[in-house]
Coordinates of C-alpha atoms and ligand atoms in Angstrom, one line a residue:
M1 CA 82.7 145.5 18.5
R2 CA 84.9 142.6 17.4
D3 CA 83.7 139.5 19.0
F4 CA 86.5 138.4 21.5
R5 CA 84.8 135.6 23.1
G6 CA 86.4 132.9 21.4
D7 CA 89.9 134.3 22.1
T8 CA 92.4 133.8 24.8
I9 CA 94.6 136.9 25.5
Y10 CA 98.2 136.6 26.7
F11 CA 99.2 139.6 28.7
I12 CA 102.9 140.3 28.5
V13 CA 105.0 143.1 30.3
V14 CA 107.4 143.6 27.2
D15 CA 110.5 144.4 29.3
R16 CA 110.3 141.5 31.2
F17 CA 109.3 138.8 28.5
F18 CA 112.6 138.2 26.1
D19 CA 115.6 140.5 25.0
G20 CA 115.3 139.6 21.4
N21 CA 117.9 142.7 20.6
P22 CA 120.3 143.5 23.0
N23 CA 121.3 146.7 21.4
N24 CA 118.4 148.8 22.5
N25 CA 119.0 147.6 26.2
Q26 CA 120.7 150.8 27.3
G27 CA 118.6 154.1 27.3
K28 CA 119.6 157.8 27.2
D29 CA 119.9 157.7 30.9
A30 CA 122.8 155.2 31.7
R31 CA 121.5 154.2 35.0
D32 CA 118.0 153.0 33.5
F33 CA 119.4 149.5 32.7
D34 CA 120.1 146.5 35.0
A35 CA 121.8 143.7 33.4
S36 CA 121.5 141.9 36.4
R37 CA 118.1 141.7 36.5
T38 CA 117.8 142.3 40.2
N39 CA 116.8 145.9 40.3
F40 CA 112.8 145.5 39.6
W41 CA 112.7 149.3 38.8
K42 CA 115.3 149.4 36.2
Y43 CA 114.8 147.9 32.2
W44 CA 115.8 144.4 31.7
G45 CA 116.1 144.2 28.0
G46 CA 112.9 142.7 26.8
D47 CA 111.4 144.3 23.6
L48 CA 109.0 143.9 20.5
R49 CA 111.8 141.6 18.9
G50 CA 111.5 139.5 21.9
V51 CA 107.8 139.2 21.2
I52 CA 108.2 138.3 17.8
D53 CA 110.8 135.6 18.5
K54 CA 108.3 133.8 21.0
L55 CA 105.1 134.0 19.0
D56 CA 105.5 130.1 18.5
Y57 CA 105.5 129.7 22.2
V58 CA 102.6 131.9 22.8
Q59 CA 100.6 130.2 20.2
K60 CA 101.5 126.8 21.5
L61 CA 99.9 128.1 24.5
G62 CA 96.6 128.7 22.7
A63 CA 96.6 132.3 22.8
S64 CA 95.0 134.1 20.1
A65 CA 95.5 138.0 21.2
I66 CA 98.4 139.5 22.9
W67 CA 98.0 142.6 25.3
L68 CA 101.5 144.4 25.4
T69 CA 102.1 147.0 28.2
P70 CA 102.3 150.2 26.5
V71 CA 104.8 150.8 23.9
F72 CA 104.8 154.5 23.5
D73 CA 108.1 156.8 24.0
Q74 CA 108.6 157.0 27.7
I75 CA 110.6 159.5 29.5
D76 CA 114.0 159.0 29.5
E77 CA 115.3 159.9 32.9
V78 CA 115.6 157.8 35.8
I79 CA 113.5 159.6 38.7
E80 CA 113.6 159.2 42.2
V81 CA 110.3 158.6 44.0
G82 CA 110.0 158.0 47.7
G83 CA 113.7 157.3 47.9
Q84 CA 113.7 154.8 45.1
Q85 CA 115.1 155.2 41.6
M86 CA 112.9 154.4 39.2
S87 CA 113.0 154.0 35.3
A88 CA 110.1 153.8 33.1
Y89 CA 110.2 150.2 32.0
H90 CA 106.4 149.4 32.4
G91 CA 105.4 151.9 29.8
Y92 CA 103.0 153.9 32.0
W93 CA 105.0 157.0 31.9
A94 CA 104.7 158.2 27.9
K95 CA 106.0 161.5 26.7
D96 CA 105.1 160.8 23.3
F97 CA 102.0 158.8 22.2
K98 CA 103.0 158.9 18.6
R99 CA 106.3 157.3 18.9
L100 CA 107.7 153.8 20.0
D101 CA 110.2 153.8 22.9
Q102 CA 113.4 153.2 21.9
H103 CA 114.1 150.5 24.5
L104 CA 111.5 148.4 22.2
V105 CA 112.9 148.9 18.7
D106 CA 115.2 147.3 16.5
R107 CA 116.9 150.5 15.0
P108 CA 116.8 154.0 16.5
E109 CA 114.8 155.2 13.5
D110 CA 112.0 152.6 14.4
V111 CA 110.6 155.0 16.9
R112 CA 109.0 157.2 14.3
V113 CA 106.6 154.5 13.9
F114 CA 104.0 156.6 11.8
S115 CA 106.4 157.9 9.4
R116 CA 107.3 154.0 8.3
K117 CA 106.2 150.6 7.5
D118 CA 109.0 148.6 8.2
T119 CA 109.7 149.0 12.0
V120 CA 109.7 146.2 14.3
F121 CA 106.2 147.3 15.5
D122 CA 104.9 146.5 11.7
E123 CA 106.8 143.3 11.6
L124 CA 105.1 142.1 14.9
V125 CA 101.5 143.0 13.5
T126 CA 102.2 141.3 10.2
S127 CA 103.4 138.1 12.0
M128 CA 100.5 138.2 14.2
H129 CA 98.0 138.7 11.8
A130 CA 99.5 136.0 9.6
R131 CA 99.1 133.7 12.4
G132 CA 95.4 134.8 13.1
M133 CA 96.4 136.3 16.2
Q134 CA 95.3 139.9 17.5
L135 CA 97.2 142.8 19.0
V136 CA 96.0 144.4 22.0
L137 CA 97.5 147.6 22.6
D138 CA 97.7 149.1 26.1
I139 CA 96.7 152.7 26.2
V140 CA 96.8 155.3 28.5
C141 CA 94.7 158.6 28.2
N142 CA 94.4 159.7 31.8
H143 CA 98.0 161.0 32.3
S144 CA 101.3 161.7 30.9
N145 CA 104.3 161.3 32.8
P146 CA 105.5 162.2 36.4
H147 CA 105.9 166.1 37.6
V148 CA 107.1 165.2 40.9
G149 CA 110.3 165.7 42.6
E150 CA 113.1 166.0 39.9
A151 CA 110.8 165.0 37.2
R152 CA 109.3 168.0 35.0
C153 CA 106.6 166.3 32.7
E154 CA 106.8 167.2 28.9
L155 CA 104.5 166.2 26.1
Y156 CA 105.4 165.7 22.4
D157 CA 103.8 165.1 19.4
D158 CA 105.5 163.0 17.0
G159 CA 109.0 164.5 18.4
E160 CA 107.6 167.9 18.5
L161 CA 107.2 169.6 22.0
L162 CA 103.5 170.3 22.6
C163 CA 103.7 171.4 26.2
R164 CA 105.5 171.4 29.6
Y165 CA 103.4 170.9 32.8
D166 CA 105.2 174.0 34.5
E167 CA 104.3 176.4 31.9
D168 CA 100.7 174.9 30.8
N169 CA 98.5 177.3 32.7
G170 CA 95.8 174.4 32.5
A171 CA 95.5 174.2 28.9
W172 CA 96.4 170.4 29.0
F173 CA 96.9 169.2 32.3
H174 CA 94.8 169.5 35.4
H175 CA 96.8 171.3 38.4
H176 CA 94.7 170.3 41.4
G177 CA 97.5 168.2 43.4
G178 CA 97.3 164.4 44.1
V179 CA 94.2 162.2 45.0
T180 CA 93.6 162.5 49.0
D181 CA 90.1 160.8 49.1
W182 CA 89.7 157.7 47.0
N183 CA 86.1 157.8 47.6
D184 CA 85.5 161.1 46.0
L185 CA 85.1 160.1 42.3
H186 CA 85.3 163.9 41.4
Q187 CA 88.7 163.8 43.3
V188 CA 89.9 160.7 41.5
Q189 CA 88.9 162.2 38.2
S190 CA 90.6 165.2 38.5
R191 CA 93.8 165.1 40.6
D192 CA 96.9 163.0 39.8
L193 CA 97.7 159.4 40.3
C194 CA 101.0 158.9 41.9
G195 CA 102.5 162.4 40.7
L196 CA 101.4 161.6 37.1
A197 CA 100.4 164.9 35.2
D198 CA 96.5 164.4 34.9
F199 CA 95.4 165.3 31.3
N200 CA 92.5 168.1 31.3
E201 CA 89.9 166.4 29.2
E202 CA 88.1 169.7 28.7
S203 CA 91.0 170.7 26.6
F204 CA 89.8 170.3 22.8
A205 CA 93.8 170.4 21.9
Y206 CA 94.4 167.4 24.3
R207 CA 91.3 165.3 23.0
S208 CA 92.3 165.9 19.6
Y209 CA 96.0 164.7 20.1
I210 CA 95.0 161.6 22.0
K211 CA 92.3 160.4 19.7
T212 CA 94.4 161.0 16.7
S213 CA 97.2 159.1 18.4
M214 CA 94.9 156.2 19.0
K215 CA 93.5 156.3 15.6
Q216 CA 97.1 156.0 13.9
W217 CA 97.9 153.0 16.3
L218 CA 94.5 151.4 14.9
D219 CA 95.7 152.2 11.5
K220 CA 98.8 150.2 12.1
G221 CA 96.9 147.2 12.4
V222 CA 96.3 147.1 16.0
D223 CA 93.0 145.1 16.8
A224 CA 92.1 145.9 20.6
F225 CA 92.7 148.5 23.1
R226 CA 93.3 147.7 27.0
V227 CA 92.6 151.3 28.1
D228 CA 94.3 152.1 31.5
T229 CA 92.8 154.2 34.4
V230 CA 89.4 154.5 33.0
K231 CA 88.1 155.3 36.5
H232 CA 90.2 158.3 36.4
M233 CA 88.2 160.2 33.6
P234 CA 84.6 161.1 33.4
I235 CA 82.4 158.7 31.3
W236 CA 81.6 161.8 28.8
F237 CA 85.4 161.3 27.8
W238 CA 84.9 157.9 27.3
Q239 CA 81.9 157.9 25.3
E240 CA 83.4 160.5 22.9
F241 CA 86.5 158.4 22.7
T242 CA 84.9 155.0 22.2
G243 CA 82.3 156.6 19.8
D244 CA 85.4 158.1 17.4
M245 CA 87.3 154.8 17.6
D246 CA 84.1 153.0 16.7
V247 CA 83.6 155.1 13.6
H248 CA 87.3 155.0 12.6
K249 CA 87.7 151.5 13.0
P250 CA 84.3 149.6 13.9
D251 CA 85.9 146.2 14.6
T252 CA 88.0 147.5 17.5
F253 CA 87.3 145.7 20.8
M254 CA 88.2 147.8 23.9
F255 CA 88.2 146.9 27.4
G256 CA 88.9 149.3 30.5
E257 CA 90.9 148.9 33.4
W258 CA 88.7 150.1 36.3
F259 CA 90.9 149.1 39.2
Q260 CA 88.8 146.6 41.5
G261 CA 86.1 147.0 39.0
G262 CA 83.3 144.3 38.8
V263 CA 79.8 143.5 39.9
W264 CA 80.5 144.8 43.8
D265 CA 81.3 148.1 42.4
P266 CA 78.2 149.7 41.0
A267 CA 80.2 152.9 39.1
S268 CA 82.2 150.2 37.3
V269 CA 79.1 148.4 36.3
E270 CA 77.7 151.8 34.8
F271 CA 80.8 152.4 33.2
A272 CA 80.7 149.1 31.6
N273 CA 77.3 149.3 30.6
K274 CA 77.3 152.8 29.1
S275 CA 81.1 153.8 28.4
G276 CA 81.2 151.9 24.9
M277 CA 83.8 149.5 26.3
S278 CA 84.0 146.5 28.3
I279 CA 86.0 146.1 31.5
L280 CA 88.6 143.9 33.2
D281 CA 86.8 141.7 35.8
F282 CA 88.3 142.1 39.3
A283 CA 85.3 140.7 40.9
W284 CA 86.0 137.2 39.4
R285 CA 89.7 137.3 40.1
N286 CA 89.0 138.4 43.8
S287 CA 86.6 135.7 44.3
V288 CA 88.5 132.8 42.8
V289 CA 91.8 133.9 44.4
A290 CA 90.1 134.1 47.7
A291 CA 88.3 130.7 47.3
L292 CA 91.5 128.9 45.8
A293 CA 94.5 130.6 47.2
S294 CA 93.0 132.0 50.6
R295 CA 90.7 129.1 50.8
S296 CA 88.1 131.6 52.1
L297 CA 85.0 130.4 54.1
G298 CA 82.8 131.0 51.3
G299 CA 84.7 129.5 48.8
F300 CA 83.0 128.7 45.5
K301 CA 79.9 130.0 47.0
D302 CA 81.4 133.3 46.8
V303 CA 82.4 132.9 43.4
A304 CA 78.7 131.8 42.0
A305 CA 77.5 134.7 43.9
V306 CA 79.6 137.0 41.6
V307 CA 78.1 135.4 38.3
E308 CA 74.7 135.2 39.9
Q309 CA 75.0 138.9 39.3
D310 CA 75.8 139.0 35.6
H311 CA 72.4 140.5 34.8
Q312 CA 73.8 143.8 35.9
F313 CA 76.0 143.9 32.9
R314 CA 74.5 144.7 29.7
D315 CA 76.8 141.8 28.4
A316 CA 78.6 140.0 31.1
T317 CA 80.0 137.5 28.2
D318 CA 82.9 140.1 27.1
L319 CA 84.1 141.2 30.6
V320 CA 87.8 140.3 30.5
T321 CA 88.5 137.7 33.3
F322 CA 92.1 137.2 34.8
I323 CA 93.6 135.6 37.7
D324 CA 96.9 137.4 37.9
N325 CA 98.1 140.9 36.3
H326 CA 101.0 143.5 36.7
D327 CA 99.4 145.3 39.7
L328 CA 98.5 142.6 42.0
P329 CA 100.4 139.8 43.9
R330 CA 100.4 136.9 41.7
F331 CA 98.3 133.8 43.0
L332 CA 101.5 131.5 43.7
S333 CA 102.7 134.6 45.9
I334 CA 99.6 134.6 48.0
S335 CA 99.8 130.6 48.1
D336 CA 102.3 128.5 46.5
D337 CA 99.9 126.0 45.7
P338 CA 100.2 124.7 42.1
A339 CA 97.4 122.3 42.0
R340 CA 94.8 125.1 43.3
F341 CA 96.6 127.6 41.0
R342 CA 95.8 125.4 38.1
L343 CA 92.0 125.2 39.2
A344 CA 91.9 128.9 39.2
L345 CA 93.3 129.3 35.6
L346 CA 91.5 126.4 34.1
M347 CA 88.0 127.5 35.4
T348 CA 88.7 131.0 34.2
M349 CA 89.2 129.7 30.8
V350 CA 85.9 128.0 30.7
A351 CA 83.6 130.8 32.8
R352 CA 82.0 133.4 31.0
G353 CA 84.1 136.4 29.8
V354 CA 87.2 136.7 27.5
P355 CA 90.1 135.0 29.7
C356 CA 93.5 136.7 29.9
I357 CA 96.8 134.9 30.9
Y358 CA 99.4 136.7 32.6
Y359 CA 103.0 136.1 31.1
G360 CA 104.6 133.2 33.2
N361 CA 101.2 131.7 34.4
E362 CA 102.1 128.6 32.7
Q363 CA 105.5 128.5 34.1
H364 CA 104.4 128.9 37.9
L365 CA 106.4 132.2 37.5
H366 CA 106.4 134.3 40.8
C367 CA 108.8 136.1 43.0
D368 CA 107.5 136.7 46.6
T369 CA 109.7 139.4 47.7
N370 CA 107.3 142.1 49.7
G371 CA 104.6 139.7 49.2
G372 CA 104.8 139.9 45.4
N373 CA 103.4 143.3 45.0
D374 CA 104.3 145.3 42.3
P375 CA 107.2 145.5 41.1
F376 CA 107.9 141.8 42.3
N377 CA 104.8 140.6 40.1
R378 CA 106.8 141.4 37.0
P379 CA 110.0 139.0 37.2
M380 CA 111.9 138.0 34.1
M381 CA 110.0 135.1 32.3
S382 CA 111.8 132.1 33.2
S383 CA 111.3 129.7 30.7
F384 CA 109.8 128.7 27.3
E385 CA 109.5 125.2 27.8
E386 CA 106.3 123.2 27.2
T387 CA 104.7 122.6 30.6
P388 CA 101.9 120.4 31.6
L389 CA 99.8 123.6 32.7
L390 CA 100.6 125.1 29.4
R391 CA 99.1 121.8 27.7
D392 CA 95.9 122.2 29.7
L393 CA 95.4 125.9 28.7
A394 CA 96.2 125.1 25.2
K395 CA 93.5 122.2 25.4
L396 CA 90.9 125.0 26.9
A397 CA 91.8 127.6 24.5
A398 CA 91.1 125.2 21.7
L399 CA 87.9 124.3 23.3
R400 CA 87.0 128.1 23.9
K401 CA 87.6 128.6 19.9
R402 CA 85.1 125.9 18.9
S403 CA 82.3 125.9 21.7
V404 CA 79.6 128.5 21.3
A405 CA 78.5 127.4 24.8
V406 CA 82.0 128.7 26.2
Q407 CA 81.9 131.9 24.3
R408 CA 78.3 132.9 24.6
G409 CA 76.6 130.5 27.2
G410 CA 75.4 131.8 30.7
M411 CA 76.8 130.6 33.8
R412 CA 74.3 128.1 35.4
T413 CA 75.1 126.8 38.8
K414 CA 73.9 123.2 39.4
W415 CA 75.6 122.5 42.6
V416 CA 77.8 124.5 44.9
D417 CA 79.0 124.6 48.3
P418 CA 82.4 126.3 49.5
D419 CA 84.5 123.3 48.4
R420 CA 82.8 122.2 45.2
W421 CA 81.0 123.8 42.4
V422 CA 79.4 122.3 39.3
F423 CA 78.1 124.7 36.5
T424 CA 77.2 124.4 33.0
R425 CA 77.1 127.0 29.9
A426 CA 74.7 126.2 27.1
Y427 CA 73.7 127.9 24.0
L428 CA 71.5 126.4 21.1
G429 CA 72.3 122.6 21.9
S430 CA 76.2 123.4 22.5
C431 CA 77.2 122.8 26.4
V432 CA 79.9 122.5 28.7
A433 CA 79.5 121.0 32.0
I434 CA 82.6 121.9 34.8
A435 CA 83.0 120.4 38.0
I436 CA 85.6 121.6 40.6
N437 CA 86.8 120.4 43.8
R438 CA 89.0 122.5 46.0
T439 CA 89.4 119.8 48.9
D440 CA 92.3 117.4 49.3
Q441 CA 89.7 114.5 49.0
P442 CA 87.7 112.9 45.9
C443 CA 84.0 113.5 45.9
E444 CA 81.1 112.4 43.8
L445 CA 78.3 114.9 43.2
E446 CA 74.8 113.7 41.8
V447 CA 73.6 116.6 39.6
T448 CA 70.6 117.3 37.8
G449 CA 69.6 119.5 35.0
L450 CA 72.5 119.1 32.7
E451 CA 72.0 120.1 29.3
L452 CA 74.1 117.3 28.0
A453 CA 72.4 114.4 25.8
D454 CA 72.0 111.0 27.3
G455 CA 75.0 108.8 26.8
R456 CA 78.6 108.8 27.9
H457 CA 80.7 112.0 28.3
V458 CA 84.5 112.2 28.5
D459 CA 86.2 114.5 30.7
L460 CA 88.5 116.8 28.4
L461 CA 90.9 116.7 31.3
G462 CA 91.4 113.2 31.4
G463 CA 89.1 112.2 34.3
P464 CA 86.4 109.3 34.3
D465 CA 84.0 109.4 31.8
I466 CA 80.4 110.1 33.3
E467 CA 77.2 108.6 32.2
V468 CA 74.0 111.0 31.4
R469 CA 70.4 110.1 31.7
S470 CA 67.7 112.8 31.3
G471 CA 70.2 115.4 32.4
Q472 CA 71.1 113.5 35.7
A473 CA 74.6 112.1 36.4
K474 CA 77.1 111.3 39.2
L475 CA 80.1 113.3 38.8
P476 CA 83.1 111.9 40.4
I477 CA 86.0 114.8 40.9
G478 CA 89.5 114.0 42.3
P479 CA 91.0 116.1 44.7
R480 CA 92.1 119.6 43.9
A481 CA 90.5 118.7 40.3
I482 CA 88.4 120.2 37.6
A483 CA 86.7 118.0 35.1
I484 CA 85.1 119.5 32.0
Y485 CA 82.5 117.7 29.6
E486 CA 81.8 119.1 26.0
Q487 CA 79.0 118.5 24.0
T488 CA 79.3 120.9 20.8
R489 CA 77.0 121.6 17.9
A490 CA 77.4 123.7 14.9
L491 CA 75.6 127.1 14.9
P492 CA 73.0 127.1 12.2
E493 CA 74.3 128.8 9.1
G494 CA 72.9 131.3 6.4
R495 CA 73.6 134.2 4.3
A496 CA 73.7 136.2 7.3
V497 CA 73.9 135.0 10.9
V498 CA 73.2 137.1 13.7
E499 CA 73.5 137.0 17.4
I500 CA 70.5 138.6 18.6
Q501 CA 70.9 139.7 22.6
I502 CA 68.0 141.2 24.5
H503 CA 68.7 142.6 28.1
G504 CA 66.9 144.4 30.8
I505 CA 63.7 142.0 31.2
R506 CA 63.6 140.2 34.4
T507 CA 62.5 136.6 34.3
A508 CA 61.6 134.2 36.8
H509 CA 61.9 130.4 36.7
G510 CA 59.9 128.6 34.2
E511 CA 59.4 132.3 31.9
E512 CA 60.9 132.3 28.5
V513 CA 61.8 135.0 26.2
L514 CA 61.0 134.9 22.5
V515 CA 61.6 137.3 19.5
C516 CA 59.1 137.9 16.7
G517 CA 59.1 140.2 13.7
D518 CA 58.3 141.1 10.2
A519 CA 61.1 139.2 8.6
S520 CA 60.2 135.3 7.8
E521 CA 63.2 134.0 10.0
L522 CA 61.4 135.7 13.1
G523 CA 57.9 134.2 12.4
A524 CA 56.6 137.1 10.0
W525 CA 54.7 138.3 12.9
D526 CA 52.9 134.9 13.7
L527 CA 53.4 134.4 17.6
S528 CA 53.3 130.7 17.0
R529 CA 56.7 130.8 14.7
A530 CA 58.4 133.3 17.2
V531 CA 61.9 132.2 18.2
T532 CA 62.7 130.9 21.8
L533 CA 65.9 132.5 22.9
E534 CA 68.4 131.1 25.2
W535 CA 68.6 132.2 28.8
I536 CA 72.1 133.7 29.7
D537 CA 71.4 135.4 32.8
H538 CA 68.4 136.8 34.9
E539 CA 67.8 139.9 32.6
T540 CA 69.5 138.5 29.3
W541 CA 68.5 136.1 26.6
A542 CA 70.0 135.5 23.3
T543 CA 69.8 133.4 20.2
T544 CA 71.7 133.2 16.8
I545 CA 69.4 133.4 13.7
P546 CA 70.4 132.5 10.0
F547 CA 68.8 134.9 7.8
D548 CA 68.4 133.9 4.0
S549 CA 65.4 135.7 2.4
S550 CA 65.8 138.6 4.8
A551 CA 69.4 139.2 4.5
G552 CA 70.4 142.8 3.3
R553 CA 66.9 143.9 4.3
E554 CA 65.5 146.4 6.9
I555 CA 63.6 144.2 9.7
H556 CA 61.1 145.3 12.6
Y557 CA 60.8 143.0 15.5
K558 CA 59.7 143.0 19.4
F559 CA 60.6 140.7 22.1
L560 CA 58.0 138.9 24.4
V561 CA 58.0 137.2 27.3
K562 CA 55.8 133.9 28.1
R563 CA 54.5 134.6 31.6
H564 CA 51.4 133.5 33.6
G565 CA 50.3 131.6 30.5
G566 CA 50.1 134.5 28.3
S567 CA 52.3 136.5 25.7
H568 CA 53.5 139.9 26.8
R569 CA 55.1 142.0 24.1
E570 CA 57.6 144.8 24.4
T571 CA 55.0 147.9 25.0
G572 CA 57.9 150.1 23.3
P573 CA 58.0 150.7 19.5
G574 CA 60.2 147.7 18.8
H575 CA 63.5 147.5 17.2
H576 CA 64.5 148.1 13.7
R577 CA 67.9 146.8 12.2
H578 CA 69.5 146.2 9.1
V579 CA 70.3 142.6 8.4
P580 CA 73.7 142.4 6.6
A581 CA 73.7 140.9 3.1
K582 CA 76.2 138.3 4.3
G583 CA 78.6 137.5 7.5
R584 CA 77.8 137.8 10.9
D585 CA 76.8 140.4 13.4
T586 CA 75.7 140.9 17.1
W587 CA 72.8 143.2 18.0
R588 CA 72.6 144.0 21.6
D589 CA 69.0 145.3 22.3
Q590 CA 67.3 146.8 25.5
W591 CA 63.8 145.8 26.7
R592 CA 61.6 148.6 25.8
S593 CA 58.4 149.1 27.7
Ligands
NOJ1 C1 97.2 150.9 35.8 C2 98.5 150.1 35.3 O1 97.7 148.7 35.2 C3 99.4 150.4 36.4 O2 100.2 149.5 35.9 C4 99.9 151.8 36.0 O3 101.0 151.9 37.0 C5 99.1 152.7 36.1 N1 97.7 152.1 35.8 C6 99.1 153.9 36.0 O4 99.3 154.0 34.6
CA2 CA1 116.6 144.5 24.4

């Protein structure tokens, strides 16, 4: 999988971002567009041209990847659900996974995206790649479009009718009714979500169709998938899916939406560890929002408790973190407190995981109608001006890009109470130290065990400098403030450079994990030359090895732990890997005993 940990994602609800082409605003059903932008269930005009027009802006904010809500062809009709007239402006009601929706394109013929190379979608991909940006496509495999009320779900294959829900006889869709018990995972996976026709993954025809479609999008230049509703399909389907995508385009980053998933939901953790994709980290979001918007009693202690569990994940550093999204009320609708909102966003930028900023965060965009719940969490983008928050985000996106500690380091709590938290991220001599204070009073914390070198360190966000001596320092933190100190060292260089990660060895304080193998770079089986790894979490250790003489060779190695004064090797057969002849790689190994 492509390494996204140096990236910052910007998530755009395309219809609500920028209208770059008013000619496409009206759909086939004349009722679907609301020019006044007051009816939140209708189209408001945003499109792919609008995204292209605003690439400078997104880049100014520091984002290096853009996640777009689904761009597939949607149902044309406005339908009534629960007495409310609704259109498919959000993109989650696809009828043809091989076409673009007409509301998003410049010319009607652009919808036939796989037959052309000159559509606005192609232009978007080319412009983004020219800027070094990556496109994250939101894909839906669980369902097609609604089949309730007057809606009659049909599915198309690049314009050709494939099937109708009503005449399907189970060939493409499940027909078991809606979910009634959300605690029953079997129901959740085989019944309908909100009246959406639920695909039957047992159907070979369906699986071929959906996998072919997604491969075609990858061929169009898509760099990553945000995968909708992963909780609603069995893990075997996802394993087949990610396996196929991986073979087709090995460098594709994928992360799934397991609604409310994260470390407190064991099924979602199992999914993250075994499906072949990462997940969105709702546990991080919930704890940070509780600490800073709801000012919960546990505060930062509850946030620290989330990352204390990172060892449950095979790799917590590629979870996708966020504060706001399009399914939950925005932070500012929960608490209109821009200072603490800034803390929530900025701490997410430097925490483990790949941060995702929801469009308008940097503009304090929010609409509080009905508590800011869907769809009121999707207002029109209000402004494209540079704001102080945008500048802070850009600063930290740049820090993430250059700092291997931010990308790969574990979360090391040095000081925590409900109101204040100091944590560091450290990796091979690089380090960031982060201090946050949610109270209205300034404070000074005496902290030990910092991985920063002796001497003065500057707060990247403009607060006072600190003086570190033997890992000890007094950290002054202003009211509702965050301070970030950085020490960045270059990674070792070689013909091939490999990040080696070992997961599944529970270590206690004072213990160390090393790697030793037949390659000279790994000590040639001489334990005194074994390479010591960096602590990432209670069960994960990692390091980065430059290979020269072993570049391009097969190697064999084992991990060992220094415990009770001795070295305990893995008792399993060890690990065989091919070192690339050049370039970078990441090996994620599991402790074998
Ligand atoms: C999750 C998406 O994030 C949400 O917005 C959508 O409505 C549902 N999945 C159904 O696709
Ligand atoms: Ca438009």
